[in-house]
Coordinates of C-alpha atoms in Angstrom, one line a residue:
M1 CA -0.3 1.0 -16.8
N2 CA 2.9 -0.1 -18.5
D3 CA 1.9 1.6 -21.7
R4 CA 1.8 5.0 -20.0
R5 CA 5.3 4.5 -18.7
M6 CA 6.6 3.7 -22.2
L7 CA 4.8 6.7 -23.9
P8 CA 7.5 9.3 -23.2
L9 CA 10.2 6.9 -24.4
S10 CA 8.2 6.1 -27.5
I11 CA 7.7 9.8 -28.2
L12 CA 11.4 10.5 -27.6
H13 CA 12.4 7.7 -29.9
R14 CA 10.0 9.0 -32.6
F15 CA 11.4 12.5 -32.3
V16 CA 15.0 11.3 -32.5
C17 CA 14.3 9.2 -35.6
C18 CA 12.5 12.0 -37.3
L19 CA 15.2 14.6 -36.5
L20 CA 17.8 12.3 -37.9
G21 CA 15.7 11.9 -41.0
L22 CA 15.4 15.7 -41.2
T23 CA 19.1 16.2 -41.0
T24 CA 19.7 13.7 -43.8
V25 CA 17.1 15.5 -45.9
L26 CA 18.7 18.9 -45.3
M27 CA 22.0 17.6 -46.5
R28 CA 20.6 16.5 -49.9
R29 CA 20.3 18.4 -53.2
D30 CA 17.1 20.2 -54.0
L31 CA 16.3 18.0 -57.0
S32 CA 16.5 14.8 -54.9
K33 CA 14.4 16.4 -52.2
D34 CA 11.8 17.5 -54.7
A35 CA 11.6 14.1 -56.2
E36 CA 11.2 12.4 -52.9
L37 CA 8.6 14.9 -51.9
L38 CA 6.6 14.1 -55.1
V39 CA 6.9 10.3 -54.4
L40 CA 5.7 10.7 -50.8
R41 CA 2.8 12.9 -51.8
H42 CA 1.7 10.4 -54.4
E43 CA 2.1 7.6 -52.0
N44 CA 0.1 9.5 -49.4
A45 CA -2.7 10.1 -52.0
V46 CA -2.8 6.4 -52.8
L47 CA -3.0 5.4 -49.1
R48 CA -5.7 7.9 -48.4
R49 CA -7.8 6.2 -51.1
Q50 CA -7.3 2.8 -49.6
V51 CA -7.6 3.3 -45.9
A52 CA -11.0 4.3 -44.4
R53 CA -9.6 5.7 -41.2
V54 CA -6.0 6.2 -40.0
R55 CA -5.1 5.4 -36.4
Y56 CA -2.3 7.6 -35.1
T57 CA -0.3 6.6 -32.0
P58 CA 0.4 9.3 -29.4
A59 CA 3.9 9.6 -30.7
D60 CA 2.6 10.2 -34.2
Q61 CA 0.2 12.8 -32.9
A62 CA 3.0 14.6 -31.1
W63 CA 5.2 14.6 -34.1
L64 CA 2.5 15.8 -36.5
A65 CA 1.6 18.5 -34.0
A66 CA 5.2 19.6 -33.8
L67 CA 5.5 19.7 -37.6
S68 CA 2.3 21.7 -37.9
W69 CA 4.0 24.6 -36.2
L70 CA 6.5 24.7 -39.2
L71 CA 3.8 24.9 -41.8
P72 CA 1.3 27.6 -42.6
R73 CA -2.2 26.7 -41.5
R74 CA -3.7 27.4 -44.9
R75 CA -1.6 24.5 -46.3
W76 CA -2.6 21.9 -43.7
A77 CA -5.5 20.6 -45.7
A78 CA -3.2 19.7 -48.6
I79 CA -0.5 18.3 -46.5
F80 CA -2.2 16.5 -43.5
S81 CA -4.9 14.0 -43.6
I82 CA -6.3 15.6 -40.5
T83 CA -8.0 19.0 -39.9
P84 CA -6.6 21.8 -37.8
T85 CA -9.3 21.1 -35.3
T86 CA -8.0 17.6 -34.8
I87 CA -4.5 18.8 -34.1
L88 CA -5.8 21.3 -31.6
A89 CA -7.9 18.6 -30.0
W90 CA -4.7 16.5 -29.7
H91 CA -2.9 19.4 -28.1
R92 CA -5.8 20.0 -25.6
R93 CA -5.8 16.3 -24.7
L94 CA -2.0 16.4 -24.2
V95 CA -2.2 19.5 -21.9
S96 CA -5.1 18.1 -19.9
R97 CA -3.2 14.9 -19.3
K98 CA -0.2 16.9 -18.1
W99 CA -2.2 18.8 -15.6
D100 CA -4.5 16.0 -14.5
Y101 CA -3.9 15.1 -10.9
T102 CA -6.7 12.6 -10.4
A103 CA -4.4 9.6 -10.7
R104 CA -2.3 11.0 -7.9
R105 CA -5.2 11.6 -5.5
R106 CA -6.9 8.8 -3.7
P107 CA -10.1 9.3 -1.9
G108 CA -10.3 8.9 1.9
R109 CA -7.7 9.2 4.5
P110 CA -4.1 8.5 3.7
P111 CA -3.0 5.1 4.8
T112 CA -1.5 4.7 8.3
A113 CA 1.8 2.9 8.6
A114 CA 1.7 -0.6 10.1
A115 CA 4.1 0.4 12.9
I116 CA 1.8 3.2 14.0
T117 CA -1.3 0.9 13.8
S118 CA 0.4 -1.6 16.0
M119 CA 1.4 1.2 18.4
V120 CA -2.2 2.4 18.7
I121 CA -3.4 -1.2 19.4
R122 CA -0.7 -1.7 22.0
M123 CA -1.4 1.7 23.7
A124 CA -5.2 0.9 23.8
A125 CA -4.5 -2.6 25.2
D126 CA -2.0 -1.4 27.9
N127 CA -4.3 1.5 29.0
P128 CA -7.9 0.3 28.9
T129 CA -9.2 3.5 30.5
W130 CA -7.9 5.7 27.7
G131 CA -10.3 6.7 25.0
H132 CA -9.5 7.3 21.4
R133 CA -8.8 11.0 22.1
R134 CA -6.2 10.3 24.7
V135 CA -4.5 7.7 22.5
Q136 CA -4.5 10.2 19.6
G137 CA -3.1 13.0 21.9
E138 CA -0.3 10.7 23.1
L139 CA 0.6 9.9 19.5
V140 CA 0.7 13.6 18.7
R141 CA 3.1 14.1 21.6
L142 CA 5.3 11.3 20.2
G143 CA 5.3 13.1 16.8
H144 CA 2.8 10.9 15.0
R145 CA -0.2 12.9 13.7
I146 CA -2.7 10.3 12.4
A147 CA -5.9 12.5 12.4
A148 CA -6.9 16.1 13.0
L149 CA -7.5 17.1 16.6
R150 CA -10.4 19.5 17.0
G151 CA -10.0 22.3 19.5
V152 CA -6.3 21.4 20.2
A153 CA -3.5 23.5 18.8
D154 CA -0.8 21.6 17.0
S155 CA 2.2 21.3 19.3
A156 CA 4.0 18.8 17.1

């Protein structure tokens, strides 16, 4: 649960670090940038030979997906160690997480406040001839709607 709260902060931190790195690269000379690019490409090729499968964090996925917008898709195979399908799958997963409301929904009735529960018990004990409908109706008149009344218009 705590990891989910830290995810936006982690992504924001990664974006800020990468943007700061991008500004420093933009301020350099072309020869220096080209040399660094060649070094990084070679390093990337060496690492691809050594590692069976790379594990990307969600922040890495978001950064690579953002960078993929800047590059032509036909060059992705040469630049990324992932396929365009993988990037699109990451995007679909990100969007589905954004619009997923299952964590916010809980099955069953919403919980009743402890004060209302004690009021119901007190009303039932003080008025033994009242049934549950009467207690419920009196609660509605007091402004507490704890369940739907069938056949009775909402007056609250």
